[in-house]
């Protein structure tokens, strides 16, 4: 069956160019980048060239400000735990938001058990953090502020530049999880006033199992794993050379795409078509996330009176891949913490479905959804006790 | 987490969805763990369940088990239907992922409650309210809409 | 220039079969294994099939005893820190050896700063731990014993089965870093009485950036990173599906090789030829490691009166890749901690060179070393103040 | 860690290795950080260094800088040679990796010490013993063999 893949916030298809860049390092150029011989130095060069490209992607001054990790989760863990531990002398209060990814939230929760205090800021109905709330939450012992750049479930873009400016003024370390922003719009550590920025390659046409963390010069971060002296002693382990090369290629593909934003415009255009089509064809739907200030590829809606899973499975029968809540917590019974934080009730949160497009998404994919979703909704609503009650009421 | 082929097959070809107007018994149950809700309707004639339908606001496991269960008890005596367990329904569907086992409890409870409701009606008592597990920690906001 | 790659303890060339197995997951089957749709379930199946194969590789009963990680370093970190933290109520004493990899040693050192006590057992002149020493080091508060299966620098194989039996008897958790054993001989968690076993795919013809950890059922291990509920809640982050599939394929290639051990015999035969040739052509050389009980592919010698780096670079001019000390600490000035623990003096330890072969090593590679090494040694000895003193003495 | 082309070139085509029998000055220096050792031999005629050789037990950086340094001071006056710094030698080799910079200190120190030894000899004093940095924390076991 033809697959209509609309779950690109979960993961993306690798760009052919990325795979092509990686191939030599998975075949002939297999050396360990720590080897002293030329063959190893070639691998070292590949890693350091990748670091330079990645630094550019972040608009960082110095490639040494980049470390490579095993993914967004590890980048977030190093950033938050690493900065919290290294700067504990300053204080043990952390500010984050209720809508962060679990890779941020659960590190914060673990730190709470270890004597840290964490403020989880609320969001407005669009799922956006208010910089004023950040300002109000700051205490003398606040050591770290971590607010994501764009949310994975709703796509809502956060005012990180303002928040970063507040943090900078107060000399508080500012981390932003830019996993969902990377590749969609330029990431600029200077404009964001960010000290720590996480990305994950597989979210923007790069390989799985590799990520990066920007660590501003002078910002102290402890390693969370111990071993060899790799990655500026911040992240031990034999370098994943193909992965790192792939991440850098994904960065350079993205930088090119920002220069000629046609592909981005197409994604947004298709996303808007999908949105319009759903609202036209299905009654009682609400948009989750900011109507405008949202990543170009994300559409999250709640279809009232039914639950997401049934829709997903029904769509799967037609080859459509979408998600409900974030992929990494599926199997969990709780509705999305992000939607609940936005004020949705349990039922409506349970009825959410997320479509996330990519540069490979076609009109055909959109048409497939607009064909499959309305009957799926009808089927599920017809067996929902709430739907009937509502209509007959 | 993966559903069995049987669950998928069942979900694809659902039976007994909807309500029975003038049902002889209605079992309204809710799952405290996830906030989901199932309503089971039965028609009873001469101690035999002649028709049975369901309305479910819940996950695929809840929907598939309610369809399976309603199918199962059609034609059964009320007494026999009371013996149906969630375990047997799950087995008929080739199992459920562990984290979805609790969903199948809804179907068993729904049937039991529908029969209880039927028995009460026979005795002229008022219909049963919706039932929820004890562990319940949040309301069914869905209902308020 | 033709490359003679003899640094396979640092990393190996991927097996073509491994790459072939990975390719679909780097191209068409790119789904996130957490997706509820069939496309995601296919990825999930690939991961779970890989887990079953990896469990077999360990001779583990239950695939749920395997978690996938980003490499040997992370496996070691989860095993040691994870077990130490989860079982701290029992005690805070750890037994390990002086010859462990830094991924073990440096976690232990970090734990010492956090209130744990660590006993670093000595080794004999062959670099082998004595099980009696383990027995003697055990205290009522000993919570974990970590002894590697085979050493990366010398290849010396450790008596892990005996050590495991001691640990089991005393109900102490036993971890073994089997990164260098994996692929060279069968790993059997039952025979080893091991509770935790680390491997890294790239050390046995698998991809870089992925490893596994065997965690015996019932053994408590805390996660060291927080995030989504992946890998039995022990290791969060989007699964590296191609990497995991590649690791499993490397496991199955290895299992096949144990059934028909010709390739292993060839490696040993070539290694022995290299050893004999070096001892024949170069005076004042000593063998580092156990003469017999050593991984089939490893040859570590000290060439007296000169240093390793010069030899490496001189050999590099002929396309030969070898190492001196372990690759991940090159750039460090200290001679190998492993050789020092074996009782070598600084000078002799500095003069060590390690050749590690693979199934791809040819007679030609061996000949190249035997041609290049003697003149390299002569050149360096001729400029060594110690060599002249010795000859003229 | 990567050496420059120049370092590699120099290491490939080393000059001035070995000892000078009946040298006018010998500078024996050791590097406490890594335990490495360098001996610099000079021949002096009329205040001018006419020949200079080295023996080095050390890393590639130590060997390359000793070769470079000995080449450099050949033909220099003793006074001029005393002005040679490790920095200038490193520059001539297009730099060294940061963790290898300390190795170049050996060459500077070796030259200085060889000249000091030469000066002492001229004054009839006994030859200088080997010199090591203060941070020194281990003997040169290599020497004992
Ligand atoms: C916002 C955000 N942060 C972090 C992550 C974690 O990235 P990874 O799964 O690659 O470790 C994800 C995706 O899962 C994400 O969407
Ligand atoms: C014995 C041993 N343990 C652990 C490791 C770490 O593995 P990795 O570098 O793949 O993280 C290595 C290799 O570097 C090793 O040889
Ligand atoms: S998750 Fe609520 S019934 Fe299945
Ligand atoms: S490391 Fe000793 S001189 Fe370079």
PDB file of N, CA, C and O in Angstrom, chain C residues 51-104:
ATOM      1  N   UNK C  51      16.358  -7.409  19.072  1.00  0.00           N
ATOM      2  CA  UNK C  51      16.536  -7.686  20.498  1.00  0.00           C
ATOM      3  C   UNK C  51      16.599  -9.202  20.741  1.00  0.00           C
ATOM      4  O   UNK C  51      17.425  -9.683  21.541  1.00  0.00           O
ATOM      5  N   UNK C  52      15.770  -9.925  20.015  1.00  0.00           N
ATOM      6  CA  UNK C  52      15.767 -11.386  20.184  1.00  0.00           C
ATOM      7  C   UNK C  52      17.105 -11.974  19.719  1.00  0.00           C
ATOM      8  O   UNK C  52      17.671 -12.844  20.382  1.00  0.00           O
ATOM      9  N   UNK C  53      17.615 -11.501  18.600  1.00  0.00           N
ATOM     10  CA  UNK C  53      18.902 -11.990  18.097  1.00  0.00           C
ATOM     11  C   UNK C  53      20.016 -11.649  19.097  1.00  0.00           C
ATOM     12  O   UNK C  53      20.879 -12.474  19.407  1.00  0.00           O
ATOM     13  N   UNK C  54      19.987 -10.435  19.600  1.00  0.00           N
ATOM     14  CA  UNK C  54      21.023 -10.000  20.535  1.00  0.00           C
ATOM     15  C   UNK C  54      20.953 -10.817  21.823  1.00  0.00           C
ATOM     16  O   UNK C  54      21.983 -11.171  22.401  1.00  0.00           O
ATOM     17  N   UNK C  55      19.741 -11.139  22.252  1.00  0.00           N
ATOM     18  CA  UNK C  55      19.581 -11.977  23.445  1.00  0.00           C
ATOM     19  C   UNK C  55      20.247 -13.337  23.204  1.00  0.00           C
ATOM     20  O   UNK C  55      20.949 -13.864  24.065  1.00  0.00           O
ATOM     21  N   UNK C  56      20.052 -13.879  22.012  1.00  0.00           N
ATOM     22  CA  UNK C  56      20.682 -15.160  21.677  1.00  0.00           C
ATOM     23  C   UNK C  56      22.199 -15.041  21.711  1.00  0.00           C
ATOM     24  O   UNK C  56      22.901 -15.933  22.177  1.00  0.00           O
ATOM     25  N   UNK C  57      22.680 -13.924  21.196  1.00  0.00           N
ATOM     26  CA  UNK C  57      24.135 -13.684  21.176  1.00  0.00           C
ATOM     27  C   UNK C  57      24.704 -13.742  22.595  1.00  0.00           C
ATOM     28  O   UNK C  57      25.821 -14.211  22.818  1.00  0.00           O
ATOM     29  N   UNK C  58      23.936 -13.264  23.562  1.00  0.00           N
ATOM     30  CA  UNK C  58      24.364 -13.278  24.963  1.00  0.00           C
ATOM     31  C   UNK C  58      24.026 -14.610  25.646  1.00  0.00           C
ATOM     32  O   UNK C  58      24.325 -14.783  26.807  1.00  0.00           O
ATOM     33  N   UNK C  59      23.313 -15.470  24.933  1.00  0.00           N
ATOM     34  CA  UNK C  59      22.714 -16.665  25.534  1.00  0.00           C
ATOM     35  C   UNK C  59      21.802 -16.265  26.701  1.00  0.00           C
ATOM     36  O   UNK C  59      21.773 -16.910  27.751  1.00  0.00           O
ATOM     37  N   UNK C  60      21.061 -15.219  26.488  1.00  0.00           N
ATOM     38  CA  UNK C  60      20.093 -14.759  27.497  1.00  0.00           C
ATOM     39  C   UNK C  60      18.757 -15.434  27.232  1.00  0.00           C
ATOM     40  O   UNK C  60      18.440 -15.786  26.091  1.00  0.00           O
ATOM     41  N   UNK C  61      17.993 -15.623  28.299  1.00  0.00           N
ATOM     42  CA  UNK C  61      16.712 -16.306  28.134  1.00  0.00           C
ATOM     43  C   UNK C  61      15.656 -15.431  27.493  1.00  0.00           C
ATOM     44  O   UNK C  61      14.803 -15.899  26.763  1.00  0.00           O
ATOM     45  N   UNK C  62      15.723 -14.163  27.812  1.00  0.00           N
ATOM     46  CA  UNK C  62      14.581 -13.316  27.517  1.00  0.00           C
ATOM     47  C   UNK C  62      15.045 -12.039  26.818  1.00  0.00           C
ATOM     48  O   UNK C  62      15.890 -11.308  27.345  1.00  0.00           O
ATOM     49  N   UNK C  63      14.503 -11.763  25.640  1.00  0.00           N
ATOM     50  CA  UNK C  63      14.908 -10.544  24.926  1.00  0.00           C
ATOM     51  C   UNK C  63      14.713  -9.286  25.766  1.00  0.00           C
ATOM     52  O   UNK C  63      15.402  -8.292  25.547  1.00  0.00           O
ATOM     53  N   UNK C  64      13.798  -9.358  26.725  1.00  0.00           N
ATOM     54  CA  UNK C  64      13.584  -8.162  27.550  1.00  0.00           C
ATOM     55  C   UNK C  64      14.772  -7.875  28.460  1.00  0.00           C
ATOM     56  O   UNK C  64      14.818  -6.850  29.125  1.00  0.00           O
ATOM     57  N   UNK C  65      15.724  -8.785  28.471  1.00  0.00           N
ATOM     58  CA  UNK C  65      16.927  -8.541  29.267  1.00  0.00           C
ATOM     59  C   UNK C  65      17.960  -7.702  28.499  1.00  0.00           C
ATOM     60  O   UNK C  65      19.032  -7.413  29.024  1.00  0.00           O
ATOM     61  N   UNK C  66      17.619  -7.335  27.262  1.00  0.00           N
ATOM     62  CA  UNK C  66      18.556  -6.562  26.436  1.00  0.00           C
ATOM     63  C   UNK C  66      18.055  -5.136  26.281  1.00  0.00           C
ATOM     64  O   UNK C  66      16.886  -4.929  25.933  1.00  0.00           O
ATOM     65  N   UNK C  67      18.915  -4.154  26.509  1.00  0.00           N
ATOM     66  CA  UNK C  67      18.555  -2.795  26.092  1.00  0.00           C
ATOM     67  C   UNK C  67      19.615  -2.303  25.115  1.00  0.00           C
ATOM     68  O   UNK C  67      20.783  -2.687  25.196  1.00  0.00           O
ATOM     69  N   UNK C  68      19.159  -1.485  24.202  1.00  0.00           N
ATOM     70  CA  UNK C  68      20.081  -0.911  23.226  1.00  0.00           C
ATOM     71  C   UNK C  68      20.534   0.473  23.688  1.00  0.00           C
ATOM     72  O   UNK C  68      19.745   1.232  24.261  1.00  0.00           O
ATOM     73  N   UNK C  69      21.792   0.765  23.435  1.00  0.00           N
ATOM     74  CA  UNK C  69      22.391   2.014  23.893  1.00  0.00           C
ATOM     75  C   UNK C  69      23.135   2.668  22.720  1.00  0.00           C
ATOM     76  O   UNK C  69      23.095   2.160  21.605  1.00  0.00           O
ATOM     77  N   UNK C  70      23.844   3.741  23.019  1.00  0.00           N
ATOM     78  CA  UNK C  70      24.595   4.417  21.954  1.00  0.00           C
ATOM     79  C   UNK C  70      26.020   3.884  21.838  1.00  0.00           C
ATOM     80  O   UNK C  70      26.806   4.426  21.075  1.00  0.00           O
ATOM     81  N   UNK C  71      26.383   2.850  22.583  1.00  0.00           N
ATOM     82  CA  UNK C  71      27.725   2.286  22.449  1.00  0.00           C
ATOM     83  C   UNK C  71      28.217   1.663  23.737  1.00  0.00           C
ATOM     84  O   UNK C  71      27.504   1.633  24.758  1.00  0.00           O
ATOM     85  N   UNK C  72      29.430   1.170  23.683  1.00  0.00           N
ATOM     86  CA  UNK C  72      30.014   0.501  24.839  1.00  0.00           C
ATOM     87  C   UNK C  72      30.127   1.430  26.035  1.00  0.00           C
ATOM     88  O   UNK C  72      29.877   1.030  27.181  1.00  0.00           O
ATOM     89  N   UNK C  73      30.494   2.655  25.775  1.00  0.00           N
ATOM     90  CA  UNK C  73      30.647   3.619  26.866  1.00  0.00           C
ATOM     91  C   UNK C  73      29.328   3.803  27.611  1.00  0.00           C
ATOM     92  O   UNK C  73      29.290   3.770  28.841  1.00  0.00           O
ATOM     93  N   UNK C  74      28.259   3.995  26.864  1.00  0.00           N
ATOM     94  CA  UNK C  74      26.980   4.184  27.535  1.00  0.00           C
ATOM     95  C   UNK C  74      26.547   2.911  28.250  1.00  0.00           C
ATOM     96  O   UNK C  74      26.013   2.973  29.367  1.00  0.00           O
ATOM     97  N   UNK C  75      26.766   1.752  27.643  1.00  0.00           N
ATOM     98  CA  UNK C  75      26.417   0.493  28.308  1.00  0.00           C
ATOM     99  C   UNK C  75      27.149   0.402  29.640  1.00  0.00           C
ATOM    100  O   UNK C  75      26.549   0.062  30.671  1.00  0.00           O
ATOM    101  N   UNK C  76      28.441   0.690  29.632  1.00  0.00           N
ATOM    102  CA  UNK C  76      29.219   0.646  30.870  1.00  0.00           C
ATOM    103  C   UNK C  76      28.694   1.652  31.891  1.00  0.00           C
ATOM    104  O   UNK C  76      28.591   1.360  33.084  1.00  0.00           O
ATOM    105  N   UNK C  77      28.375   2.837  31.433  1.00  0.00           N
ATOM    106  CA  UNK C  77      27.874   3.866  32.346  1.00  0.00           C
ATOM    107  C   UNK C  77      26.545   3.469  32.981  1.00  0.00           C
ATOM    108  O   UNK C  77      26.352   3.629  34.182  1.00  0.00           O
ATOM    109  N   UNK C  78      25.638   2.944  32.160  1.00  0.00           N
ATOM    110  CA  UNK C  78      24.338   2.533  32.707  1.00  0.00           C
ATOM    111  C   UNK C  78      24.550   1.395  33.693  1.00  0.00           C
ATOM    112  O   UNK C  78      23.972   1.381  34.784  1.00  0.00           O
ATOM    113  N   UNK C  79      25.404   0.434  33.303  1.00  0.00           N
ATOM    114  CA  UNK C  79      25.616  -0.733  34.157  1.00  0.00           C
ATOM    115  C   UNK C  79      26.160  -0.296  35.513  1.00  0.00           C
ATOM    116  O   UNK C  79      25.626  -0.684  36.565  1.00  0.00           O
ATOM    117  N   UNK C  80      27.192   0.503  35.511  1.00  0.00           N
ATOM    118  CA  UNK C  80      27.890   0.789  36.755  1.00  0.00           C
ATOM    119  C   UNK C  80      27.165   1.855  37.563  1.00  0.00           C
ATOM    120  O   UNK C  80      26.783   1.643  38.710  1.00  0.00           O
ATOM    121  N   UNK C  81      26.935   2.986  36.952  1.00  0.00           N
ATOM    122  CA  UNK C  81      26.220   4.027  37.696  1.00  0.00           C
ATOM    123  C   UNK C  81      24.797   3.577  38.002  1.00  0.00           C
ATOM    124  O   UNK C  81      24.300   3.759  39.121  1.00  0.00           O
ATOM    125  N   UNK C  82      24.170   2.979  36.994  1.00  0.00           N
ATOM    126  CA  UNK C  82      22.782   2.553  37.172  1.00  0.00           C
ATOM    127  C   UNK C  82      22.623   1.542  38.288  1.00  0.00           C
ATOM    128  O   UNK C  82      21.718   1.646  39.118  1.00  0.00           O
ATOM    129  N   UNK C  83      23.522   0.537  38.325  1.00  0.00           N
ATOM    130  CA  UNK C  83      23.422  -0.483  39.371  1.00  0.00           C
ATOM    131  C   UNK C  83      23.835   0.091  40.722  1.00  0.00           C
ATOM    132  O   UNK C  83      23.235  -0.219  41.742  1.00  0.00           O
ATOM    133  N   UNK C  84      24.867   0.937  40.716  1.00  0.00           N
ATOM    134  CA  UNK C  84      25.327   1.524  41.982  1.00  0.00           C
ATOM    135  C   UNK C  84      24.221   2.372  42.604  1.00  0.00           C
ATOM    136  O   UNK C  84      23.942   2.275  43.801  1.00  0.00           O
ATOM    137  N   UNK C  85      23.575   3.188  41.797  1.00  0.00           N
ATOM    138  CA  UNK C  85      22.523   4.058  42.333  1.00  0.00           C
ATOM    139  C   UNK C  85      21.303   3.258  42.769  1.00  0.00           C
ATOM    140  O   UNK C  85      20.746   3.483  43.848  1.00  0.00           O
ATOM    141  N   UNK C  86      20.905   2.302  41.944  1.00  0.00           N
ATOM    142  CA  UNK C  86      19.664   1.575  42.243  1.00  0.00           C
ATOM    143  C   UNK C  86      19.806   0.689  43.468  1.00  0.00           C
ATOM    144  O   UNK C  86      18.818   0.336  44.102  1.00  0.00           O
ATOM    145  N   UNK C  87      21.045   0.305  43.788  1.00  0.00           N
ATOM    146  CA  UNK C  87      21.240  -0.632  44.889  1.00  0.00           C
ATOM    147  C   UNK C  87      22.052  -0.035  46.042  1.00  0.00           C
ATOM    148  O   UNK C  87      22.641  -0.766  46.838  1.00  0.00           O
ATOM    149  N   UNK C  88      22.077   1.269  46.100  1.00  0.00           N
ATOM    150  CA  UNK C  88      22.889   1.952  47.110  1.00  0.00           C
ATOM    151  C   UNK C  88      22.464   1.570  48.530  1.00  0.00           C
ATOM    152  O   UNK C  88      23.283   1.594  49.453  1.00  0.00           O
ATOM    153  N   UNK C  89      21.207   1.186  48.675  1.00  0.00           N
ATOM    154  CA  UNK C  89      20.735   0.810  50.007  1.00  0.00           C
ATOM    155  C   UNK C  89      21.533  -0.371  50.547  1.00  0.00           C
ATOM    156  O   UNK C  89      21.746  -0.510  51.750  1.00  0.00           O
ATOM    157  N   UNK C  90      21.989  -1.218  49.634  1.00  0.00           N
ATOM    158  CA  UNK C  90      22.752  -2.392  50.054  1.00  0.00           C
ATOM    159  C   UNK C  90      24.168  -2.019  50.483  1.00  0.00           C
ATOM    160  O   UNK C  90      24.767  -2.662  51.346  1.00  0.00           O
ATOM    161  N   UNK C  91      24.716  -1.004  49.840  1.00  0.00           N
ATOM    162  CA  UNK C  91      26.084  -0.628  50.174  1.00  0.00           C
ATOM    163  C   UNK C  91      26.665   0.241  49.080  1.00  0.00           C
ATOM    164  O   UNK C  91      26.071   0.403  48.012  1.00  0.00           O
ATOM    165  N   UNK C  92      27.827   0.807  49.367  1.00  0.00           N
ATOM    166  CA  UNK C  92      28.418   1.726  48.403  1.00  0.00           C
ATOM    167  C   UNK C  92      29.857   1.359  48.087  1.00  0.00           C
ATOM    168  O   UNK C  92      30.707   2.228  47.886  1.00  0.00           O
ATOM    169  N   UNK C  93      30.128   0.063  48.084  1.00  0.00           N
ATOM    170  CA  UNK C  93      31.474  -0.379  47.750  1.00  0.00           C
ATOM    171  C   UNK C  93      31.460  -1.127  46.417  1.00  0.00           C
ATOM    172  O   UNK C  93      30.613  -1.985  46.185  1.00  0.00           O
ATOM    173  N   UNK C  94      32.392  -0.760  45.558  1.00  0.00           N
ATOM    174  CA  UNK C  94      32.473  -1.352  44.218  1.00  0.00           C
ATOM    175  C   UNK C  94      33.861  -1.969  44.057  1.00  0.00           C
ATOM    176  O   UNK C  94      34.857  -1.390  44.488  1.00  0.00           O
ATOM    177  N   UNK C  95      33.906  -3.128  43.429  1.00  0.00           N
ATOM    178  CA  UNK C  95      35.193  -3.752  43.116  1.00  0.00           C
ATOM    179  C   UNK C  95      35.365  -3.751  41.608  1.00  0.00           C
ATOM    180  O   UNK C  95      34.477  -4.186  40.869  1.00  0.00           O
ATOM    181  N   UNK C  96      36.511  -3.243  41.163  1.00  0.00           N
ATOM    182  CA  UNK C  96      36.813  -3.320  39.736  1.00  0.00           C
ATOM    183  C   UNK C  96      38.307  -3.587  39.619  1.00  0.00           C
ATOM    184  O   UNK C  96      38.944  -3.957  40.611  1.00  0.00           O
ATOM    185  N   UNK C  97      38.865  -3.443  38.431  1.00  0.00           N
ATOM    186  CA  UNK C  97      40.294  -3.726  38.301  1.00  0.00           C
ATOM    187  C   UNK C  97      41.006  -2.507  37.739  1.00  0.00           C
ATOM    188  O   UNK C  97      40.381  -1.595  37.193  1.00  0.00           O
ATOM    189  N   UNK C  98      42.316  -2.537  37.854  1.00  0.00           N
ATOM    190  CA  UNK C  98      43.132  -1.419  37.393  1.00  0.00           C
ATOM    191  C   UNK C  98      43.214  -1.354  35.870  1.00  0.00           C
ATOM    192  O   UNK C  98      43.671  -0.354  35.323  1.00  0.00           O
ATOM    193  N   UNK C  99      42.776  -2.408  35.189  1.00  0.00           N
ATOM    194  CA  UNK C  99      42.981  -2.458  33.728  1.00  0.00           C
ATOM    195  C   UNK C  99      41.701  -2.240  32.946  1.00  0.00           C
ATOM    196  O   UNK C  99      41.642  -2.460  31.741  1.00  0.00           O
ATOM    197  N   UNK C 100      40.658  -1.810  33.624  1.00  0.00           N
ATOM    198  CA  UNK C 100      39.398  -1.579  32.910  1.00  0.00           C
ATOM    199  C   UNK C 100      39.530  -0.434  31.920  1.00  0.00           C
ATOM    200  O   UNK C 100      40.414   0.416  32.033  1.00  0.00           O
ATOM    201  N   UNK C 101      38.610  -0.431  30.977  1.00  0.00           N
ATOM    202  CA  UNK C 101      38.515   0.693  30.049  1.00  0.00           C
ATOM    203  C   UNK C 101      38.091   1.949  30.817  1.00  0.00           C
ATOM    204  O   UNK C 101      37.439   1.846  31.854  1.00  0.00           O
ATOM    205  N   UNK C 102      38.443   3.118  30.262  1.00  0.00           N
ATOM    206  CA  UNK C 102      38.064   4.357  30.946  1.00  0.00           C
ATOM    207  C   UNK C 102      36.552   4.512  31.121  1.00  0.00           C
ATOM    208  O   UNK C 102      36.110   5.211  32.017  1.00  0.00           O
ATOM    209  N   UNK C 103      35.800   3.857  30.261  1.00  0.00           N
ATOM    210  CA  UNK C 103      34.340   3.932  30.408  1.00  0.00           C
ATOM    211  C   UNK C 103      33.884   3.265  31.696  1.00  0.00           C
ATOM    212  O   UNK C 103      32.802   3.541  32.195  1.00  0.00           O
ATOM    213  N   UNK C 104      34.712   2.391  32.240  1.00  0.00           N
ATOM    214  CA  UNK C 104      34.418   1.796  33.548  1.00  0.00           C
ATOM    215  C   UNK C 104      35.162   2.571  34.646  1.00  0.00           C
ATOM    216  O   UNK C 104      34.570   3.031  35.620  1.00  0.00           O
TER     217      UNK C 104
END
